[in-house]
PDB file of C-alpha atoms in Angstrom:
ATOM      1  CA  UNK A  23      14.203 -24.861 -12.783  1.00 98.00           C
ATOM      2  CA  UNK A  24      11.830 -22.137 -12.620  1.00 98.00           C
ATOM      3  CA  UNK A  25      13.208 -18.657 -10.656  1.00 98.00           C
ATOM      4  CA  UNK A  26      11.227 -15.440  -9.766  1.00 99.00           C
ATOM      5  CA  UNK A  27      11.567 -11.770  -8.271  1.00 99.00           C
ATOM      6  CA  UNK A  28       8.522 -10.531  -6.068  1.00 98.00           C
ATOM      7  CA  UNK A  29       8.130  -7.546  -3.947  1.00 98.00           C
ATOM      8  CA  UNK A  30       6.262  -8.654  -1.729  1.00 98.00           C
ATOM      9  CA  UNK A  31       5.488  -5.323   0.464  1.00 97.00           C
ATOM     10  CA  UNK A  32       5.989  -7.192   3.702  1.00 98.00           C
ATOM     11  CA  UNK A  33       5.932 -10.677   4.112  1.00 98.00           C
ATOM     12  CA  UNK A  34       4.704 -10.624   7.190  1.00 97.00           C
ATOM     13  CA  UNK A  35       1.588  -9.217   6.039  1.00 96.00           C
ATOM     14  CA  UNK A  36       1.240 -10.927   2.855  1.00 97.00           C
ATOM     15  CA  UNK A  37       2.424 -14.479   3.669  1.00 98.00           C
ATOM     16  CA  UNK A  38       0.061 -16.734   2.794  1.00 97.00           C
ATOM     17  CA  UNK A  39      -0.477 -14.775  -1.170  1.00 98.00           C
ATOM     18  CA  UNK A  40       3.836 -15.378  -1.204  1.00 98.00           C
ATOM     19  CA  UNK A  41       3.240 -19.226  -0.033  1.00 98.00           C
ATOM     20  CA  UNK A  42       0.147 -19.639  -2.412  1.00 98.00           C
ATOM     21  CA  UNK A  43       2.221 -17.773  -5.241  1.00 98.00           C
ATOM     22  CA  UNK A  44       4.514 -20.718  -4.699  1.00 98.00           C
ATOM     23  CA  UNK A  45       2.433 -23.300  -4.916  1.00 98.00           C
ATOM     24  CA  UNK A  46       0.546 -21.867  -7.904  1.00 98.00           C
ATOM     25  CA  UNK A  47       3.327 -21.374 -10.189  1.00 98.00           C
ATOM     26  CA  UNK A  48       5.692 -24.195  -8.538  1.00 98.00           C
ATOM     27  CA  UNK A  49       8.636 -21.907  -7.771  1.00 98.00           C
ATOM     28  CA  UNK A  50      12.375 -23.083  -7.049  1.00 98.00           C
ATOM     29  CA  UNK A  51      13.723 -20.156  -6.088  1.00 98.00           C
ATOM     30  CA  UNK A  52      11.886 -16.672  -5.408  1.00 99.00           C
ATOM     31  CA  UNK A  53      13.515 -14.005  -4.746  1.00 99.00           C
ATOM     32  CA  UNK A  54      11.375 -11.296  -2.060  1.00 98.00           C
ATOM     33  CA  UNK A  55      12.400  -7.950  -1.640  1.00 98.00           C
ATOM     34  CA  UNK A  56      11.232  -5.047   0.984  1.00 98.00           C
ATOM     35  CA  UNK A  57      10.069  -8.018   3.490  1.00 98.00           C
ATOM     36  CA  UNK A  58       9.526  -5.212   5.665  1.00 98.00           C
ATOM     37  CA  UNK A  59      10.871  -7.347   9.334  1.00 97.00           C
ATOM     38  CA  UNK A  60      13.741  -8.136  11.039  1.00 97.00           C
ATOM     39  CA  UNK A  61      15.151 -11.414  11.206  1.00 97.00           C
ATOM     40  CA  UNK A  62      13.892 -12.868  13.892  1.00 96.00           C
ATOM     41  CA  UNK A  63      10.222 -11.675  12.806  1.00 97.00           C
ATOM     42  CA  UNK A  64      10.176 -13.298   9.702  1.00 98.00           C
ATOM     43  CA  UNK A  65       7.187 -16.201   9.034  1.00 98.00           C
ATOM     44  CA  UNK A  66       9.662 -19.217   8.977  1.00 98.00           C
ATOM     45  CA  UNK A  67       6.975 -21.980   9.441  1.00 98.00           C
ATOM     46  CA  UNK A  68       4.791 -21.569   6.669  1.00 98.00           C
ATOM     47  CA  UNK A  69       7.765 -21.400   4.081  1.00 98.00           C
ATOM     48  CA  UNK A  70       8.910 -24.612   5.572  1.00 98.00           C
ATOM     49  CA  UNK A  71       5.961 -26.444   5.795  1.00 98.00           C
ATOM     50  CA  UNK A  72       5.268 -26.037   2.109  1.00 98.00           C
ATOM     51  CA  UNK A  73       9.141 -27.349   1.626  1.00 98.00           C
ATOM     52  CA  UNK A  74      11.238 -24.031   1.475  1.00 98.00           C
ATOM     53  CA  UNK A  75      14.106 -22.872   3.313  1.00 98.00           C
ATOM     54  CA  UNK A  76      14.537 -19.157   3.563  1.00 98.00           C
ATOM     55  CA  UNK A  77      18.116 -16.878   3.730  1.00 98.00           C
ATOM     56  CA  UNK A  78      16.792 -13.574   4.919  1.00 98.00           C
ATOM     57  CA  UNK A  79      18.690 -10.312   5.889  1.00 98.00           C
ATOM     58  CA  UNK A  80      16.210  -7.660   7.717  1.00 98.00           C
ATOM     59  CA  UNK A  81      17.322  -5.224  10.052  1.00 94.00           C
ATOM     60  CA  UNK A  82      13.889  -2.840  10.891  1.00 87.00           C
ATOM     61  CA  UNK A  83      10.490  -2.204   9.306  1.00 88.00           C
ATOM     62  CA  UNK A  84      12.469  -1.079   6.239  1.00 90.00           C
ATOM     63  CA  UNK A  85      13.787  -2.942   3.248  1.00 97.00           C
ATOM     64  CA  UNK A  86      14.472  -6.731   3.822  1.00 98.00           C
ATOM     65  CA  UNK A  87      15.559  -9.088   1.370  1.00 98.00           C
ATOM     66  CA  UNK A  88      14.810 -12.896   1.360  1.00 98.00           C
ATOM     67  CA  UNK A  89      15.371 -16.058  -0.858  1.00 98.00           C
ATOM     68  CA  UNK A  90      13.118 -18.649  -0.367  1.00 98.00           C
ATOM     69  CA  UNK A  91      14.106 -22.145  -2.166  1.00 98.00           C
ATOM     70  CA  UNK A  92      13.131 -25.633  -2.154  1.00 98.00           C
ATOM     71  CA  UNK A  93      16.252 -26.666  -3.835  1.00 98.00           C
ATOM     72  CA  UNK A  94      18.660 -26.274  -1.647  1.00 98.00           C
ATOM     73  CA  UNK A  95      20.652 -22.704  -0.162  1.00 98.00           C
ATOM     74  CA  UNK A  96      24.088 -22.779   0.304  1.00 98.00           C
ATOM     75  CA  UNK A  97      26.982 -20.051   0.326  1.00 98.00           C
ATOM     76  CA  UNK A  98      24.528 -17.074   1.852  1.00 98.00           C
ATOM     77  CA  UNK A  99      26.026 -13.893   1.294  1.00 98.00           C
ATOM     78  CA  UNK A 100      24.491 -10.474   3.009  1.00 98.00           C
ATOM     79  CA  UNK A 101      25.135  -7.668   0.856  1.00 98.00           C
ATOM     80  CA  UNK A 102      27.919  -7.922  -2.182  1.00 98.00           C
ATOM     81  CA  UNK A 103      31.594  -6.895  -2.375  1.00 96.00           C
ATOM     82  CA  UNK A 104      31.966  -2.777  -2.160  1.00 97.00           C
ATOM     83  CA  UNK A 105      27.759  -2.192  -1.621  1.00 97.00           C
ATOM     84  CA  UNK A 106      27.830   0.870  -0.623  1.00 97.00           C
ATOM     85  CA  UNK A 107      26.353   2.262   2.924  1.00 95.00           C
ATOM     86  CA  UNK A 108      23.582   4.847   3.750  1.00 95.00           C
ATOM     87  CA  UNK A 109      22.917   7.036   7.027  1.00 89.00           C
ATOM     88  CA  UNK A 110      25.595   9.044   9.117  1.00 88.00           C
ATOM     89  CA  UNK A 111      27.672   6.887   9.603  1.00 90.00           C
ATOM     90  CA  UNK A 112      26.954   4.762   6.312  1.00 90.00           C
ATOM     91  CA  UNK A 113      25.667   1.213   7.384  1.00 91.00           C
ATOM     92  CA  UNK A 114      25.032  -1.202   4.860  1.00 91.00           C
ATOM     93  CA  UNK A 115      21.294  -1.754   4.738  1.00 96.00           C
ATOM     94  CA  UNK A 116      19.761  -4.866   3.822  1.00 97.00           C
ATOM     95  CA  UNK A 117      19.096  -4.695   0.309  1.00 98.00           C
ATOM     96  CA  UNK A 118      20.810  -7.412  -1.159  1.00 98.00           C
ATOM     97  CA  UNK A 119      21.308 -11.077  -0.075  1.00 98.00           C
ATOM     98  CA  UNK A 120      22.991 -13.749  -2.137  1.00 98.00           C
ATOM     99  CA  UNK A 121      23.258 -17.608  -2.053  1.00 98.00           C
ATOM    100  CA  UNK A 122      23.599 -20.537  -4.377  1.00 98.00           C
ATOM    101  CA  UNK A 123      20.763 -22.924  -5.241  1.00 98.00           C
ATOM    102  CA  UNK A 124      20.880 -25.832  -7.284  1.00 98.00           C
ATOM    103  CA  UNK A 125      24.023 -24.446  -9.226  1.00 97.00           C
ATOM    104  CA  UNK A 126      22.817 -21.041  -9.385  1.00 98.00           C
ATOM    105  CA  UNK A 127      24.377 -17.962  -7.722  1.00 98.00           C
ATOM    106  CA  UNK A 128      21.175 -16.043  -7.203  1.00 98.00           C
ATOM    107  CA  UNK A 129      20.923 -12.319  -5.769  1.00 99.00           C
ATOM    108  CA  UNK A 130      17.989 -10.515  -4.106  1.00 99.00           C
ATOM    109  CA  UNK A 131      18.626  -6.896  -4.855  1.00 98.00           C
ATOM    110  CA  UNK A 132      16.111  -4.059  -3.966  1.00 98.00           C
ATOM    111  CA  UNK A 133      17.917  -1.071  -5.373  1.00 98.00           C
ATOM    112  CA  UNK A 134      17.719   1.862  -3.856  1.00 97.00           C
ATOM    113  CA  UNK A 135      14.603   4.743  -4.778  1.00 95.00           C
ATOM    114  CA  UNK A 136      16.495   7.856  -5.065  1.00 92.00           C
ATOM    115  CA  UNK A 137      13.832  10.146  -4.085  1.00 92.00           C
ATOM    116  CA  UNK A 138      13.582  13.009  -6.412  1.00 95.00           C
ATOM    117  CA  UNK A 139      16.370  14.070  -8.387  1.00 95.00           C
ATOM    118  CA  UNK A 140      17.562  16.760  -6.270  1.00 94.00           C
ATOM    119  CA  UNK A 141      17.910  14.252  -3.345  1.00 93.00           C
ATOM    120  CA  UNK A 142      21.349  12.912  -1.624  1.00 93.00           C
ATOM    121  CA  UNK A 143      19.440   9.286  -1.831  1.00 94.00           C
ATOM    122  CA  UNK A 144      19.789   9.554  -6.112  1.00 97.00           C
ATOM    123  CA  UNK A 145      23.721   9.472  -5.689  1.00 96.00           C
ATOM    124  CA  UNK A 146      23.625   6.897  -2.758  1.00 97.00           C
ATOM    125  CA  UNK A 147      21.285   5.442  -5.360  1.00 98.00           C
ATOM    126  CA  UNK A 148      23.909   5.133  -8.206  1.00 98.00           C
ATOM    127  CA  UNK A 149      26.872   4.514  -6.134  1.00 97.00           C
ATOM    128  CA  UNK A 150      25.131   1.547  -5.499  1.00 98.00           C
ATOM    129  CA  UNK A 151      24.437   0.392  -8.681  1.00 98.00           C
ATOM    130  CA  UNK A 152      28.103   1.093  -9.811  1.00 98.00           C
ATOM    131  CA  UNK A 153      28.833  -1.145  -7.030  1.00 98.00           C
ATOM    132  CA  UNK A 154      27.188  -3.859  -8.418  1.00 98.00           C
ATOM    133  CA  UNK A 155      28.269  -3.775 -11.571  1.00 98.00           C
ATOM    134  CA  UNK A 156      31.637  -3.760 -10.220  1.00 98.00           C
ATOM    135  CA  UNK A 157      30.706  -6.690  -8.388  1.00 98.00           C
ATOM    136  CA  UNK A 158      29.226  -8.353 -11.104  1.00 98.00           C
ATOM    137  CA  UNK A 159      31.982  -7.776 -13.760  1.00 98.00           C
ATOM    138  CA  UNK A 160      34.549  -9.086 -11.253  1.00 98.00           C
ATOM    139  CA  UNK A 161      32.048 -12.258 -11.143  1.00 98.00           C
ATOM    140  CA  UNK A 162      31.932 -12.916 -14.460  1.00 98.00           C
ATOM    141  CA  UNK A 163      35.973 -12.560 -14.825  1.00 98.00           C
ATOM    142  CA  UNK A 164      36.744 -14.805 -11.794  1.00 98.00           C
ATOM    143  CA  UNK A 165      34.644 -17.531 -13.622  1.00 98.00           C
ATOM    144  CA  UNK A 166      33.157 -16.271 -17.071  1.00 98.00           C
ATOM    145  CA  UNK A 167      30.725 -19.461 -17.162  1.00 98.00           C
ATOM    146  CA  UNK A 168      29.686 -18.851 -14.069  1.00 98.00           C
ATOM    147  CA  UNK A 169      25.390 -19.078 -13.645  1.00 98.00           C
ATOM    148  CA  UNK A 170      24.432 -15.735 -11.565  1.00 98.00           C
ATOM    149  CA  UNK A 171      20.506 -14.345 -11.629  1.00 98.00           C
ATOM    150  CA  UNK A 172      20.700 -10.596 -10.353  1.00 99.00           C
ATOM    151  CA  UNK A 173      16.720 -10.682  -9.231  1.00 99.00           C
ATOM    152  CA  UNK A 174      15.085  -7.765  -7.597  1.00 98.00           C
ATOM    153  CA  UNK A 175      13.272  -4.499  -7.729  1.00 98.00           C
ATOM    154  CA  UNK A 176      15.830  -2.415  -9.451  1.00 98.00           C
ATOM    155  CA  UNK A 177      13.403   1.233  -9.331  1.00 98.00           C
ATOM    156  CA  UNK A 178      14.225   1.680 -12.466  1.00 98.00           C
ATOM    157  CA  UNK A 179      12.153   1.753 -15.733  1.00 98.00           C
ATOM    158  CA  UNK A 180      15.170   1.338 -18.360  1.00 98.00           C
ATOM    159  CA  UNK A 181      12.795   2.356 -21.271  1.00 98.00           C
ATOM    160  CA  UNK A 182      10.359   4.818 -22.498  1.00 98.00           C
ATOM    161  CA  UNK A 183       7.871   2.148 -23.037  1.00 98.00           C
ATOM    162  CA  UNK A 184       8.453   0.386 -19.603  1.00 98.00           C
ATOM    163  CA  UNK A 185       6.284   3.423 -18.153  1.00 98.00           C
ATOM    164  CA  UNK A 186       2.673   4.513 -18.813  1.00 98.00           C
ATOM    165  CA  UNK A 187       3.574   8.421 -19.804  1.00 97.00           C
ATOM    166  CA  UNK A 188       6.762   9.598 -20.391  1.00 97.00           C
ATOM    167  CA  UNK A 189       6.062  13.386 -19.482  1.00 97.00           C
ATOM    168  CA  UNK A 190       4.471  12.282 -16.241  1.00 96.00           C
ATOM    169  CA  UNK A 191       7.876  10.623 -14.993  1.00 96.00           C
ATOM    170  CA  UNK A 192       9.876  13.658 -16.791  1.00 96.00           C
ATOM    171  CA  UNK A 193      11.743  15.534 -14.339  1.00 95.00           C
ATOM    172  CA  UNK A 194      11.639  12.389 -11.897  1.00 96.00           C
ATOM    173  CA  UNK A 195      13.376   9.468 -10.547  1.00 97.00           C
ATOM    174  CA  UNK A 196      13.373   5.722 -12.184  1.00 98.00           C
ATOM    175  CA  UNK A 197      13.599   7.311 -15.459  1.00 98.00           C
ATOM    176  CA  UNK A 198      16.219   9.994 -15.429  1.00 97.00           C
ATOM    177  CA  UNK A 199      19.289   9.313 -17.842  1.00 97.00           C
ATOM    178  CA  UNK A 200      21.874   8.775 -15.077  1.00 98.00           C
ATOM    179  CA  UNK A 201      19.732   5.509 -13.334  1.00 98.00           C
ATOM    180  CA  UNK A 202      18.855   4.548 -17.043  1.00 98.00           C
ATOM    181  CA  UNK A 203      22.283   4.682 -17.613  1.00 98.00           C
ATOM    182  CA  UNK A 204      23.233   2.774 -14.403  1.00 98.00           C
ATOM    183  CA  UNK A 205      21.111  -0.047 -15.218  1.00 98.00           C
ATOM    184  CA  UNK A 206      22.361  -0.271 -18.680  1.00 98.00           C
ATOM    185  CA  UNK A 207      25.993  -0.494 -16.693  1.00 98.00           C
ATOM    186  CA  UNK A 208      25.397  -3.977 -15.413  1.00 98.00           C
ATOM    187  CA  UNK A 209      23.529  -5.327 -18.589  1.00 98.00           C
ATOM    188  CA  UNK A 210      27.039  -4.083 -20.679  1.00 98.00           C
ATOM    189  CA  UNK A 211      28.504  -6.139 -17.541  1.00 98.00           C
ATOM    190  CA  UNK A 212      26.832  -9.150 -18.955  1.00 98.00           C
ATOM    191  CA  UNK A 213      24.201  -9.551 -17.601  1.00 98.00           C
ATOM    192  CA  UNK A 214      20.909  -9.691 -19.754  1.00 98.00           C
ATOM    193  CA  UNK A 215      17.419  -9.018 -18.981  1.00 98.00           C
ATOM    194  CA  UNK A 216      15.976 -12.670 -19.246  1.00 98.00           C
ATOM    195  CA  UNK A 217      12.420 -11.813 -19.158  1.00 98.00           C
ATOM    196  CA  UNK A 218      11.867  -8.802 -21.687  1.00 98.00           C
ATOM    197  CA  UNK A 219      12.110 -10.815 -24.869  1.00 98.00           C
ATOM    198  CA  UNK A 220       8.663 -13.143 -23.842  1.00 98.00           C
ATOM    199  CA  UNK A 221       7.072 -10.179 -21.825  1.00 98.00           C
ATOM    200  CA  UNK A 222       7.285  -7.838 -24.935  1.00 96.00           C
ATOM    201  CA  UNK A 223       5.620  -3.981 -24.443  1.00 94.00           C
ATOM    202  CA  UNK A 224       4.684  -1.665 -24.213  1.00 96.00           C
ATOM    203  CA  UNK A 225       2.035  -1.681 -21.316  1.00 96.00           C
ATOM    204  CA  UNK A 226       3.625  -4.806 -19.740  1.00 98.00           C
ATOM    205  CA  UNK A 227       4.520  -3.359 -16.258  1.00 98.00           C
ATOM    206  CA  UNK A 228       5.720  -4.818 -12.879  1.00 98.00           C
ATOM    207  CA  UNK A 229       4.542  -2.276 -10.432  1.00 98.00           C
ATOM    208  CA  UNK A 230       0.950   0.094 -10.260  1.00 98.00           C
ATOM    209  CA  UNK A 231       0.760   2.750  -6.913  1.00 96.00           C
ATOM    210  CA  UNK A 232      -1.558   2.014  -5.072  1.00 96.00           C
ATOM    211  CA  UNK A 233      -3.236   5.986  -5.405  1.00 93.00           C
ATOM    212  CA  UNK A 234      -5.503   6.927  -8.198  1.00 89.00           C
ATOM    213  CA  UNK A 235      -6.606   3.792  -9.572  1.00 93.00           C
ATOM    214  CA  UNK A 236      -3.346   3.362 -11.265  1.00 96.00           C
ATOM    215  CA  UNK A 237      -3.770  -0.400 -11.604  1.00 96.00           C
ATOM    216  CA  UNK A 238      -6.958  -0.911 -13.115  1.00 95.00           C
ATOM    217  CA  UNK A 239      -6.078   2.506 -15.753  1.00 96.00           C
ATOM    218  CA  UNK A 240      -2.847   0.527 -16.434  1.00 96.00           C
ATOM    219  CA  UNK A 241      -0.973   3.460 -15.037  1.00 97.00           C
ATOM    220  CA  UNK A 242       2.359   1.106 -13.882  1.00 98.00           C
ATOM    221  CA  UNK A 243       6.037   1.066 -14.286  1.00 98.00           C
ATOM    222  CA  UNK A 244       8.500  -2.160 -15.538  1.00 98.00           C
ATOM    223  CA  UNK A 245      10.869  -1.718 -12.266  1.00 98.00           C
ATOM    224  CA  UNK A 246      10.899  -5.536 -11.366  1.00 98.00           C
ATOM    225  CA  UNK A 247      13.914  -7.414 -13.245  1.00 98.00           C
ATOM    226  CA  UNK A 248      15.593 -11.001 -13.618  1.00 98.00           C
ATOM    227  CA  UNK A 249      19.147 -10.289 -14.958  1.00 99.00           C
ATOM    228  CA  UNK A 250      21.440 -13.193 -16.093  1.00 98.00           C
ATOM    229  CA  UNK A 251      24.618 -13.655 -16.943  1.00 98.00           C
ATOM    230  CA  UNK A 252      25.855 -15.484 -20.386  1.00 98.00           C
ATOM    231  CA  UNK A 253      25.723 -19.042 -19.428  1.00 98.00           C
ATOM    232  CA  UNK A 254      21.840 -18.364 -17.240  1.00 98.00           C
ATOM    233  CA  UNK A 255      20.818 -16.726 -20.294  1.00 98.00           C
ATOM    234  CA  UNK A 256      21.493 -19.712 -22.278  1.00 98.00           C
ATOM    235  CA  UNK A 257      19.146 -21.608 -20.584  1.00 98.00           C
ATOM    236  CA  UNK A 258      16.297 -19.437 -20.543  1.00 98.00           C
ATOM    237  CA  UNK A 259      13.301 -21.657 -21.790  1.00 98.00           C
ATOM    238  CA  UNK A 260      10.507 -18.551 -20.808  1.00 98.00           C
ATOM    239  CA  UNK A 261       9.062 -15.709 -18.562  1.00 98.00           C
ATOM    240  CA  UNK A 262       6.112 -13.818 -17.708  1.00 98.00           C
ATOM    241  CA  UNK A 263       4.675 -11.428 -15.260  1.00 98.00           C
ATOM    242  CA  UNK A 264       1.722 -12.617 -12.966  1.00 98.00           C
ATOM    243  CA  UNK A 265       0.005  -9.809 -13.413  1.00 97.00           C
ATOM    244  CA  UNK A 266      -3.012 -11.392 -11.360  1.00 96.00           C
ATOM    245  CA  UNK A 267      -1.257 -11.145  -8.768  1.00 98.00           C
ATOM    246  CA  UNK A 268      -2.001  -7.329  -8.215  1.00 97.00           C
ATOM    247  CA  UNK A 269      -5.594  -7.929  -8.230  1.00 96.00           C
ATOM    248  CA  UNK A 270      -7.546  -8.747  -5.248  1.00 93.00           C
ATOM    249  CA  UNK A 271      -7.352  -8.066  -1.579  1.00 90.00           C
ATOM    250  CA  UNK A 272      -4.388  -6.998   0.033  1.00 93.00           C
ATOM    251  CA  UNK A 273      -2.052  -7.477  -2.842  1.00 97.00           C
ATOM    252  CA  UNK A 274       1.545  -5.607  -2.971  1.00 98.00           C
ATOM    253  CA  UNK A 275       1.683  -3.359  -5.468  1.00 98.00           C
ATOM    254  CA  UNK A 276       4.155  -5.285  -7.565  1.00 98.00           C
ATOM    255  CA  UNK A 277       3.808  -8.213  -9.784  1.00 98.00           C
ATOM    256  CA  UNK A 278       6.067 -11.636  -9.708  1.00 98.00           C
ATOM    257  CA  UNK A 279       8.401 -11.782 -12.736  1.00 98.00           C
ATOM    258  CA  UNK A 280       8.986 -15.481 -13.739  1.00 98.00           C
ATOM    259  CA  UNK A 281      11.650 -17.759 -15.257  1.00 98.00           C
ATOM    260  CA  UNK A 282      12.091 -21.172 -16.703  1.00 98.00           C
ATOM    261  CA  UNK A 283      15.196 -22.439 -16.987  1.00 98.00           C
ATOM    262  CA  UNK A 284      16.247 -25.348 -18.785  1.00 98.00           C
ATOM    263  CA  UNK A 285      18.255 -28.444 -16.904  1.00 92.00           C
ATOM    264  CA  UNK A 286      21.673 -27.575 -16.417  1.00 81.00           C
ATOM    265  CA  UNK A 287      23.416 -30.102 -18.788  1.00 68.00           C
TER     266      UNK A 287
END
């Protein structure tokens, strides 16, 4: 079974590089984040005619959160127990869908930016990630061989080396000690980073701005995660990042991070 995490940047705009990604890497499961439509907007048909169904929670031009399977999608969950809300009053946004395919409970997460460091969105940023790991620990003691992927765009680089220059990001979001720290949370949770140890840096990144030819200086951030809990991790057979998939007209400016998993025995 072969799982992946994309940000796609809008899928309306990019749909046929997300259906050709697909096809090129023969997917099972991909996880999309910041889809960038409401529900009703989203490209249904040419996910389906290549196979796929699609769980998708958009509410605006903002965010949006998909998974797109061909193996089946059953149990969809929008948002997970305690997520926390943002706005006056707080409403949930959609940045996290969950649903089970082929076995596995599989999450769509795009974590929240944070801003700068001085801004109100940093806390909403790591009340949200306690949240998870909440969740996730509460997962994992309901049924500790239970298979969960926590996919997603988690704007956070955990490491020095998952960024191109430490003292540019010093004094900035995605690096700061308390996100670091946040994102350490739900790996102490149990749930391990499946790709790192066959997409070994430094310079292996996930995401390159799209300003100052960042991408082709291999100025880019590792933001983009597959995180797995003991019994996933066990059956991690591989990863990588399509890198190629940044190149070329009217790319997003992340990358796809892949996973093979071997046949649940």
């Amino acid at each position: 079974m072969r799982i992946a995490t994309f940000n796609c940047n809008s899928v309306r705009t990019r749909v046929d590089r997300v259906v050709a990604l697909l096809e090129r890497h023969q997917v099972d499961v991909l996880a999309l984040q910041e889809t960038k439509c409401k529900d009703d907007q989203f490209p249904l048909l040419p996910f389906e005619a290549a196979g796929y169904e699609v769980a998708h929670v958009g509410h605006s031009q903002w965010n949006g959160v998909a998974l797109v399977s061909r193996v089946g999608i059953e149990d969809v969950e929008v948002g997970f127990p305690g997520q926390p809300g943002w706005g006056d009053p707080a409403e949930a946004e959609a940045r996290a869908i969950g649903a089970t395919c082929a076995g596995v409970r599989l999450w769509s997460l795009y974590v929240p930016n944070g801003r700068s460091l001085q801004d109100p969105h940093l806390a909403y940023k790591l009340d949200w990630l306690t949240a998870l790991r909440e969740a996730g620990t509460a997962w994992l003691a309901e049924d500790p061989q239970a298979q969960i992927a926590l996919l997603g765009d988690w704007n956070i680089a955990p490491r020095d080396e998952d960024v191109w220059s430490v003292p540019f990001y010093e004094g900035r979001t995605h690096t700061s000690p308390a996100e670091r720290s946040a994102f350490q949370g739900v790996v102490d949770a149990g749930y391990a980073d499946l790709a790192r140890p066959y997409t070994e840096g430094p310079g292996v990144y996930t995401y390159w701005d799209y300003t100052r030819l960042a991408f082709p200086k291999r100025r880019g951030m590792r933001i983009d995660f597959v995180l797995g809990s003991p019994a996933l991790e066990a059956r991690v057979e591989g990863a990588f990042i399509d890198r190629e998939e940044r190149k070329g007209k009217g790319a997003s400016d992340h990358a796809p991070v892949v996973v093979d998993l071997a046949d649940a025995g």
